[in-house]
PDB file of N, CA and C in Angstrom:
ATOM      1  N   MET A 374     -13.389 -29.547  -9.984  1.00 55.00           N
ATOM      2  CA  MET A 374     -13.088 -28.136  -9.836  1.00 55.00           C
ATOM      3  C   MET A 374     -12.653 -27.586 -11.189  1.00 55.00           C
ATOM      4  N   SER A 375     -13.264 -26.516 -11.586  1.00 71.00           N
ATOM      5  CA  SER A 375     -12.958 -25.951 -12.895  1.00 71.00           C
ATOM      6  C   SER A 375     -11.722 -25.060 -12.827  1.00 71.00           C
ATOM      7  N   ASP A 376     -11.124 -24.872 -13.986  1.00 78.00           N
ATOM      8  CA  ASP A 376      -9.944 -24.021 -14.081  1.00 78.00           C
ATOM      9  C   ASP A 376     -10.284 -22.579 -13.729  1.00 78.00           C
ATOM     10  N   THR A 377     -11.471 -22.131 -14.129  1.00 77.00           N
ATOM     11  CA  THR A 377     -11.899 -20.767 -13.835  1.00 77.00           C
ATOM     12  C   THR A 377     -12.053 -20.560 -12.334  1.00 77.00           C
ATOM     13  N   GLY A 378     -12.636 -21.515 -11.654  1.00 82.00           N
ATOM     14  CA  GLY A 378     -12.800 -21.417 -10.201  1.00 82.00           C
ATOM     15  C   GLY A 378     -11.465 -21.377  -9.485  1.00 82.00           C
ATOM     16  N   ALA A 379     -10.519 -22.176  -9.917  1.00 85.00           N
ATOM     17  CA  ALA A 379      -9.186 -22.176  -9.308  1.00 85.00           C
ATOM     18  C   ALA A 379      -8.482 -20.851  -9.554  1.00 85.00           C
ATOM     19  N   ARG A 380      -8.624 -20.309 -10.765  1.00 85.00           N
ATOM     20  CA  ARG A 380      -8.017 -19.004 -11.077  1.00 85.00           C
ATOM     21  C   ARG A 380      -8.625 -17.906 -10.222  1.00 85.00           C
ATOM     22  N   GLN A 381      -9.934 -17.959 -10.038  1.00 87.00           N
ATOM     23  CA  GLN A 381     -10.605 -16.939  -9.223  1.00 87.00           C
ATOM     24  C   GLN A 381     -10.164 -17.017  -7.765  1.00 87.00           C
ATOM     25  N   ARG A 382     -10.017 -18.235  -7.242  1.00 91.00           N
ATOM     26  CA  ARG A 382      -9.554 -18.388  -5.858  1.00 91.00           C
ATOM     27  C   ARG A 382      -8.119 -17.895  -5.698  1.00 91.00           C
ATOM     28  N   ALA A 383      -7.271 -18.203  -6.663  1.00 91.00           N
ATOM     29  CA  ALA A 383      -5.877 -17.734  -6.613  1.00 91.00           C
ATOM     30  C   ALA A 383      -5.826 -16.208  -6.695  1.00 91.00           C
ATOM     31  N   TYR A 384      -6.650 -15.648  -7.556  1.00 92.00           N
ATOM     32  CA  TYR A 384      -6.729 -14.190  -7.690  1.00 92.00           C
ATOM     33  C   TYR A 384      -7.190 -13.563  -6.374  1.00 92.00           C
ATOM     34  N   TRP A 385      -8.212 -14.146  -5.765  1.00 93.00           N
ATOM     35  CA  TRP A 385      -8.742 -13.603  -4.514  1.00 93.00           C
ATOM     36  C   TRP A 385      -7.718 -13.693  -3.399  1.00 93.00           C
ATOM     37  N   ARG A 386      -7.003 -14.820  -3.302  1.00 95.00           N
ATOM     38  CA  ARG A 386      -5.960 -14.958  -2.275  1.00 95.00           C
ATOM     39  C   ARG A 386      -4.876 -13.909  -2.469  1.00 95.00           C
ATOM     40  N   ALA A 387      -4.438 -13.700  -3.702  1.00 95.00           N
ATOM     41  CA  ALA A 387      -3.401 -12.705  -3.983  1.00 95.00           C
ATOM     42  C   ALA A 387      -3.900 -11.293  -3.652  1.00 95.00           C
ATOM     43  N   THR A 388      -5.167 -11.022  -3.967  1.00 95.00           N
ATOM     44  CA  THR A 388      -5.746  -9.717  -3.659  1.00 95.00           C
ATOM     45  C   THR A 388      -5.800  -9.487  -2.154  1.00 95.00           C
ATOM     46  N   LEU A 389      -6.205 -10.498  -1.409  1.00 96.00           N
ATOM     47  CA  LEU A 389      -6.267 -10.366   0.048  1.00 96.00           C
ATOM     48  C   LEU A 389      -4.882 -10.162   0.654  1.00 96.00           C
ATOM     49  N   ARG A 390      -3.885 -10.887   0.157  1.00 97.00           N
ATOM     50  CA  ARG A 390      -2.509 -10.704   0.665  1.00 97.00           C
ATOM     51  C   ARG A 390      -2.010  -9.290   0.393  1.00 97.00           C
ATOM     52  N   LEU A 391      -2.237  -8.804  -0.813  1.00 97.00           N
ATOM     53  CA  LEU A 391      -1.809  -7.448  -1.161  1.00 97.00           C
ATOM     54  C   LEU A 391      -2.511  -6.418  -0.283  1.00 97.00           C
ATOM     55  N   THR A 392      -3.823  -6.563  -0.127  1.00 97.00           N
ATOM     56  CA  THR A 392      -4.585  -5.621   0.685  1.00 97.00           C
ATOM     57  C   THR A 392      -4.115  -5.636   2.129  1.00 97.00           C
ATOM     58  N   ALA A 393      -3.881  -6.810   2.691  1.00 98.00           N
ATOM     59  CA  ALA A 393      -3.407  -6.907   4.071  1.00 98.00           C
ATOM     60  C   ALA A 393      -2.031  -6.252   4.229  1.00 98.00           C
ATOM     61  N   ALA A 394      -1.135  -6.490   3.295  1.00 97.00           N
ATOM     62  CA  ALA A 394       0.200  -5.900   3.375  1.00 97.00           C
ATOM     63  C   ALA A 394       0.125  -4.377   3.299  1.00 97.00           C
ATOM     64  N   LEU A 395      -0.677  -3.865   2.381  1.00 97.00           N
ATOM     65  CA  LEU A 395      -0.778  -2.411   2.246  1.00 97.00           C
ATOM     66  C   LEU A 395      -1.492  -1.783   3.435  1.00 97.00           C
ATOM     67  N   LEU A 396      -2.440  -2.485   4.025  1.00 97.00           N
ATOM     68  CA  LEU A 396      -3.078  -1.981   5.243  1.00 97.00           C
ATOM     69  C   LEU A 396      -2.096  -1.924   6.412  1.00 97.00           C
ATOM     70  N   LEU A 397      -1.197  -2.895   6.486  1.00 97.00           N
ATOM     71  CA  LEU A 397      -0.164  -2.858   7.524  1.00 97.00           C
ATOM     72  C   LEU A 397       0.772  -1.670   7.325  1.00 97.00           C
ATOM     73  N   VAL A 398       1.149  -1.400   6.086  1.00 96.00           N
ATOM     74  CA  VAL A 398       1.988  -0.231   5.800  1.00 96.00           C
ATOM     75  C   VAL A 398       1.239   1.042   6.180  1.00 96.00           C
ATOM     76  N   TRP A 399      -0.031   1.128   5.789  1.00 94.00           N
ATOM     77  CA  TRP A 399      -0.848   2.292   6.130  1.00 94.00           C
ATOM     78  C   TRP A 399      -0.919   2.493   7.642  1.00 94.00           C
ATOM     79  N   ALA A 400      -1.172   1.419   8.394  1.00 94.00           N
ATOM     80  CA  ALA A 400      -1.272   1.516   9.851  1.00 94.00           C
ATOM     81  C   ALA A 400       0.054   1.964  10.455  1.00 94.00           C
ATOM     82  N   ALA A 401       1.153   1.420   9.954  1.00 92.00           N
ATOM     83  CA  ALA A 401       2.470   1.799  10.475  1.00 92.00           C
ATOM     84  C   ALA A 401       2.748   3.277  10.216  1.00 92.00           C
ATOM     85  N   VAL A 402       2.461   3.742   9.018  1.00 90.00           N
ATOM     86  CA  VAL A 402       2.721   5.141   8.673  1.00 90.00           C
ATOM     87  C   VAL A 402       1.783   6.074   9.443  1.00 90.00           C
ATOM     88  N   SER A 403       0.589   5.614   9.749  1.00 88.00           N
ATOM     89  CA  SER A 403      -0.377   6.435  10.470  1.00 88.00           C
ATOM     90  C   SER A 403      -0.067   6.531  11.952  1.00 88.00           C
ATOM     91  N   PHE A 404       0.300   5.412  12.573  1.00 89.00           N
ATOM     92  CA  PHE A 404       0.375   5.374  14.019  1.00 89.00           C
ATOM     93  C   PHE A 404       1.788   5.411  14.593  1.00 89.00           C
ATOM     94  N   LEU A 405       2.765   4.881  13.901  1.00 88.00           N
ATOM     95  CA  LEU A 405       4.114   4.851  14.462  1.00 88.00           C
ATOM     96  C   LEU A 405       4.746   6.231  14.636  1.00 88.00           C
ATOM     97  N   PRO A 406       4.573   7.165  13.695  1.00 86.00           N
ATOM     98  CA  PRO A 406       5.142   8.494  13.954  1.00 86.00           C
ATOM     99  C   PRO A 406       4.550   9.164  15.200  1.00 86.00           C
ATOM    100  N   ALA A 407       3.279   8.954  15.463  1.00 85.00           N
ATOM    101  CA  ALA A 407       2.684   9.522  16.678  1.00 85.00           C
ATOM    102  C   ALA A 407       3.208   8.820  17.925  1.00 85.00           C
ATOM    103  N   TRP A 408       3.388   7.516  17.830  1.00 90.00           N
ATOM    104  CA  TRP A 408       3.878   6.740  18.965  1.00 90.00           C
ATOM    105  C   TRP A 408       5.313   7.140  19.328  1.00 90.00           C
ATOM    106  N   PHE A 409       6.134   7.380  18.316  1.00 89.00           N
ATOM    107  CA  PHE A 409       7.537   7.730  18.534  1.00 89.00           C
ATOM    108  C   PHE A 409       7.800   9.209  18.277  1.00 89.00           C
ATOM    109  N   ALA A 410       6.827  10.064  18.521  1.00 88.00           N
ATOM    110  CA  ALA A 410       6.949  11.487  18.202  1.00 88.00           C
ATOM    111  C   ALA A 410       8.122  12.143  18.931  1.00 88.00           C
ATOM    112  N   ASP A 411       8.302  11.862  20.208  1.00 90.00           N
ATOM    113  CA  ASP A 411       9.398  12.492  20.955  1.00 90.00           C
ATOM    114  C   ASP A 411      10.751  12.110  20.371  1.00 90.00           C
ATOM    115  N   GLU A 412      10.927  10.836  20.058  1.00 91.00           N
ATOM    116  CA  GLU A 412      12.192  10.386  19.490  1.00 91.00           C
ATOM    117  C   GLU A 412      12.405  10.958  18.088  1.00 91.00           C
ATOM    118  N   LEU A 413      11.339  10.997  17.288  1.00 88.00           N
ATOM    119  CA  LEU A 413      11.451  11.526  15.934  1.00 88.00           C
ATOM    120  C   LEU A 413      11.703  13.027  15.927  1.00 88.00           C
ATOM    121  N   ASN A 414      11.144  13.745  16.888  1.00 91.00           N
ATOM    122  CA  ASN A 414      11.321  15.190  16.929  1.00 91.00           C
ATOM    123  C   ASN A 414      12.740  15.587  17.306  1.00 91.00           C
ATOM    124  N   ALA A 415      13.513  14.670  17.836  1.00 93.00           N
ATOM    125  CA  ALA A 415      14.920  14.951  18.135  1.00 93.00           C
ATOM    126  C   ALA A 415      15.748  15.009  16.849  1.00 93.00           C
ATOM    127  N   ILE A 416      15.219  14.474  15.750  1.00 91.00           N
ATOM    128  CA  ILE A 416      15.903  14.479  14.452  1.00 91.00           C
ATOM    129  C   ILE A 416      15.325  15.612  13.615  1.00 91.00           C
ATOM    130  N   VAL A 417      16.205  16.446  13.054  1.00 90.00           N
ATOM    131  CA  VAL A 417      15.760  17.560  12.217  1.00 90.00           C
ATOM    132  C   VAL A 417      15.961  17.177  10.761  1.00 90.00           C
ATOM    133  N   PHE A 418      14.909  17.371   9.955  1.00 81.00           N
ATOM    134  CA  PHE A 418      14.916  17.009   8.543  1.00 81.00           C
ATOM    135  C   PHE A 418      14.491  18.236   7.746  1.00 81.00           C
ATOM    136  N   PHE A 419      15.376  18.796   6.954  1.00 84.00           N
ATOM    137  CA  PHE A 419      15.121  20.015   6.186  1.00 84.00           C
ATOM    138  C   PHE A 419      14.605  21.151   7.077  1.00 84.00           C
ATOM    139  N   GLY A 420      15.163  21.261   8.261  1.00 87.00           N
ATOM    140  CA  GLY A 420      14.802  22.346   9.164  1.00 87.00           C
ATOM    141  C   GLY A 420      13.566  22.106  10.008  1.00 87.00           C
ATOM    142  N   TRP A 421      12.934  20.959   9.870  1.00 84.00           N
ATOM    143  CA  TRP A 421      11.738  20.636  10.641  1.00 84.00           C
ATOM    144  C   TRP A 421      11.984  19.374  11.458  1.00 84.00           C
ATOM    145  N   PRO A 422      11.350  19.272  12.615  1.00 89.00           N
ATOM    146  CA  PRO A 422      11.449  18.018  13.373  1.00 89.00           C
ATOM    147  C   PRO A 422      10.851  16.870  12.543  1.00 89.00           C
ATOM    148  N   LEU A 423      11.499  15.725  12.548  1.00 86.00           N
ATOM    149  CA  LEU A 423      11.079  14.605  11.712  1.00 86.00           C
ATOM    150  C   LEU A 423       9.661  14.140  12.041  1.00 86.00           C
ATOM    151  N   GLY A 424       9.274  14.177  13.317  1.00 85.00           N
ATOM    152  CA  GLY A 424       7.908  13.787  13.690  1.00 85.00           C
ATOM    153  C   GLY A 424       6.870  14.674  13.027  1.00 85.00           C
ATOM    154  N   PHE A 425       7.119  15.978  13.011  1.00 84.00           N
ATOM    155  CA  PHE A 425       6.207  16.906  12.348  1.00 84.00           C
ATOM    156  C   PHE A 425       6.184  16.649  10.850  1.00 84.00           C
ATOM    157  N   TYR A 426       7.367  16.453  10.266  1.00 82.00           N
ATOM    158  CA  TYR A 426       7.451  16.217   8.832  1.00 82.00           C
ATOM    159  C   TYR A 426       6.697  14.947   8.441  1.00 82.00           C
ATOM    160  N   MET A 427       6.864  13.870   9.233  1.00 82.00           N
ATOM    161  CA  MET A 427       6.165  12.617   8.923  1.00 82.00           C
ATOM    162  C   MET A 427       4.651  12.796   9.023  1.00 82.00           C
ATOM    163  N   ALA A 428       4.192  13.557   9.989  1.00 81.00           N
ATOM    164  CA  ALA A 428       2.750  13.762  10.131  1.00 81.00           C
ATOM    165  C   ALA A 428       2.208  14.677   9.044  1.00 81.00           C
ATOM    166  N   ALA A 429       2.971  15.713   8.671  1.00 80.00           N
ATOM    167  CA  ALA A 429       2.462  16.705   7.732  1.00 80.00           C
ATOM    168  C   ALA A 429       2.668  16.319   6.278  1.00 80.00           C
ATOM    169  N   GLN A 430       3.800  15.705   5.955  1.00 83.00           N
ATOM    170  CA  GLN A 430       4.120  15.441   4.559  1.00 83.00           C
ATOM    171  C   GLN A 430       4.423  13.978   4.274  1.00 83.00           C
ATOM    172  N   GLY A 431       5.221  13.378   5.110  1.00 83.00           N
ATOM    173  CA  GLY A 431       5.684  12.017   4.852  1.00 83.00           C
ATOM    174  C   GLY A 431       4.563  11.010   4.736  1.00 83.00           C
ATOM    175  N   ALA A 432       3.579  11.093   5.623  1.00 87.00           N
ATOM    176  CA  ALA A 432       2.462  10.147   5.583  1.00 87.00           C
ATOM    177  C   ALA A 432       1.654  10.323   4.303  1.00 87.00           C
ATOM    178  N   LEU A 433       1.454  11.558   3.876  1.00 90.00           N
ATOM    179  CA  LEU A 433       0.697  11.795   2.643  1.00 90.00           C
ATOM    180  C   LEU A 433       1.418  11.215   1.436  1.00 90.00           C
ATOM    181  N   ILE A 434       2.723  11.370   1.397  1.00 92.00           N
ATOM    182  CA  ILE A 434       3.506  10.807   0.291  1.00 92.00           C
ATOM    183  C   ILE A 434       3.386   9.290   0.282  1.00 92.00           C
ATOM    184  N   VAL A 435       3.494   8.676   1.452  1.00 93.00           N
ATOM    185  CA  VAL A 435       3.381   7.217   1.531  1.00 93.00           C
ATOM    186  C   VAL A 435       1.978   6.767   1.135  1.00 93.00           C
ATOM    187  N   PHE A 436       0.944   7.485   1.528  1.00 94.00           N
ATOM    188  CA  PHE A 436      -0.418   7.123   1.150  1.00 94.00           C
ATOM    189  C   PHE A 436      -0.589   7.165  -0.362  1.00 94.00           C
ATOM    190  N   LEU A 437      -0.052   8.190  -1.002  1.00 96.00           N
ATOM    191  CA  LEU A 437      -0.122   8.261  -2.464  1.00 96.00           C
ATOM    192  C   LEU A 437       0.646   7.113  -3.104  1.00 96.00           C
ATOM    193  N   LEU A 438       1.792   6.759  -2.540  1.00 97.00           N
ATOM    194  CA  LEU A 438       2.556   5.625  -3.054  1.00 97.00           C
ATOM    195  C   LEU A 438       1.795   4.312  -2.879  1.00 97.00           C
ATOM    196  N   ILE A 439       1.059   4.171  -1.787  1.00 97.00           N
ATOM    197  CA  ILE A 439       0.247   2.970  -1.568  1.00 97.00           C
ATOM    198  C   ILE A 439      -0.819   2.851  -2.660  1.00 97.00           C
ATOM    199  N   VAL A 440      -1.494   3.945  -2.970  1.00 97.00           N
ATOM    200  CA  VAL A 440      -2.535   3.927  -4.005  1.00 97.00           C
ATOM    201  C   VAL A 440      -1.917   3.587  -5.359  1.00 97.00           C
ATOM    202  N   TRP A 441      -0.793   4.225  -5.672  1.00 97.00           N
ATOM    203  CA  TRP A 441      -0.105   3.960  -6.943  1.00 97.00           C
ATOM    204  C   TRP A 441       0.320   2.502  -7.044  1.00 97.00           C
ATOM    205  N   PHE A 442       0.928   1.982  -5.968  1.00 97.00           N
ATOM    206  CA  PHE A 442       1.383   0.595  -5.953  1.00 97.00           C
ATOM    207  C   PHE A 442       0.212  -0.370  -6.081  1.00 97.00           C
ATOM    208  N   TYR A 443      -0.888  -0.104  -5.383  1.00 97.00           N
ATOM    209  CA  TYR A 443      -2.065  -0.965  -5.447  1.00 97.00           C
ATOM    210  C   TYR A 443      -2.605  -1.037  -6.873  1.00 97.00           C
ATOM    211  N   ASP A 444      -2.696   0.110  -7.530  1.00 96.00           N
ATOM    212  CA  ASP A 444      -3.196   0.145  -8.901  1.00 96.00           C
ATOM    213  C   ASP A 444      -2.305  -0.673  -9.829  1.00 96.00           C
ATOM    214  N   ARG A 445      -1.009  -0.466  -9.764  1.00 96.00           N
ATOM    215  CA  ARG A 445      -0.081  -1.194 -10.638  1.00 96.00           C
ATOM    216  C   ARG A 445      -0.126  -2.694 -10.366  1.00 96.00           C
ATOM    217  N   TRP A 446      -0.105  -3.065  -9.096  1.00 96.00           N
ATOM    218  CA  TRP A 446      -0.070  -4.485  -8.740  1.00 96.00           C
ATOM    219  C   TRP A 446      -1.380  -5.186  -9.095  1.00 96.00           C
ATOM    220  N   MET A 447      -2.511  -4.510  -8.888  1.00 95.00           N
ATOM    221  CA  MET A 447      -3.795  -5.130  -9.207  1.00 95.00           C
ATOM    222  C   MET A 447      -3.953  -5.312 -10.716  1.00 95.00           C
ATOM    223  N   ASN A 448      -3.515  -4.355 -11.517  1.00 93.00           N
ATOM    224  CA  ASN A 448      -3.551  -4.536 -12.967  1.00 93.00           C
ATOM    225  C   ASN A 448      -2.728  -5.754 -13.369  1.00 93.00           C
ATOM    226  N   ARG A 449      -1.583  -5.920 -12.753  1.00 94.00           N
ATOM    227  CA  ARG A 449      -0.736  -7.083 -13.033  1.00 94.00           C
ATOM    228  C   ARG A 449      -1.415  -8.385 -12.617  1.00 94.00           C
ATOM    229  N   LEU A 450      -2.016  -8.384 -11.440  1.00 93.00           N
ATOM    230  CA  LEU A 450      -2.728  -9.578 -10.968  1.00 93.00           C
ATOM    231  C   LEU A 450      -3.898  -9.926 -11.891  1.00 93.00           C
ATOM    232  N   GLU A 451      -4.643  -8.915 -12.299  1.00 90.00           N
ATOM    233  CA  GLU A 451      -5.790  -9.165 -13.173  1.00 90.00           C
ATOM    234  C   GLU A 451      -5.346  -9.753 -14.509  1.00 90.00           C
ATOM    235  N   ARG A 452      -4.270  -9.252 -15.053  1.00 90.00           N
ATOM    236  CA  ARG A 452      -3.766  -9.816 -16.314  1.00 90.00           C
ATOM    237  C   ARG A 452      -3.292 -11.255 -16.110  1.00 90.00           C
ATOM    238  N   ARG A 453      -2.586 -11.491 -15.016  1.00 89.00           N
ATOM    239  CA  ARG A 453      -2.039 -12.824 -14.749  1.00 89.00           C
ATOM    240  C   ARG A 453      -3.138 -13.861 -14.573  1.00 89.00           C
ATOM    241  N   HIS A 454      -4.239 -13.466 -13.968  1.00 85.00           N
ATOM    242  CA  HIS A 454      -5.317 -14.405 -13.675  1.00 85.00           C
ATOM    243  C   HIS A 454      -6.460 -14.325 -14.684  1.00 85.00           C
ATOM    244  N   GLY A 455      -6.256 -13.597 -15.765  1.00 80.00           N
ATOM    245  CA  GLY A 455      -7.257 -13.551 -16.835  1.00 80.00           C
ATOM    246  C   GLY A 455      -8.504 -12.781 -16.471  1.00 80.00           C
ATOM    247  N   MET A 456      -8.398 -11.771 -15.630  1.00 75.00           N
ATOM    248  CA  MET A 456      -9.565 -11.007 -15.213  1.00 75.00           C
ATOM    249  C   MET A 456      -9.439  -9.549 -15.584  1.00 75.00           C
ATOM    250  N   TYR A 457      -8.519  -9.222 -16.447  1.00 71.00           N
ATOM    251  CA  TYR A 457      -8.310  -7.830 -16.848  1.00 71.00           C
ATOM    252  C   TYR A 457      -9.368  -7.416 -17.846  1.00 71.00           C
ATOM    253  N   ASN A 458     -10.011  -6.304 -17.580  1.00 76.00           N
ATOM    254  CA  ASN A 458     -11.053  -5.771 -18.438  1.00 76.00           C
ATOM    255  C   ASN A 458     -10.604  -4.390 -18.897  1.00 76.00           C
ATOM    256  N   GLU A 459     -10.184  -4.276 -20.130  1.00 72.00           N
ATOM    257  CA  GLU A 459      -9.701  -3.006 -20.644  1.00 72.00           C
ATOM    258  C   GLU A 459     -10.876  -2.180 -21.141  1.00 72.00           C
ATOM    259  N   ASP A 460     -11.210  -1.136 -20.376  1.00 63.00           N
ATOM    260  CA  ASP A 460     -12.342  -0.265 -20.743  1.00 63.00           C
ATOM    261  C   ASP A 460     -11.887   0.924 -21.520  1.00 63.00           C
TER     262      ASP A 460
END
């Protein structure tokens, strides 16, 4: 087994773990506010029911944070595993 092959497998495993974790966060942010809408709407946040706020603004903020985090983490992984291509 070559060193390059082992590095590629380690890189792929790390990429899959990161993707799975971020997909779980995405699913939670997408579906949990709808599931708990009645309970969340009992809480008022800046004058709006929290369920509405999470659907209208909170989820979008989290989605942007997911993209930002993915970009930063993948650049780090690529450098660590010798696959970074600076264009």
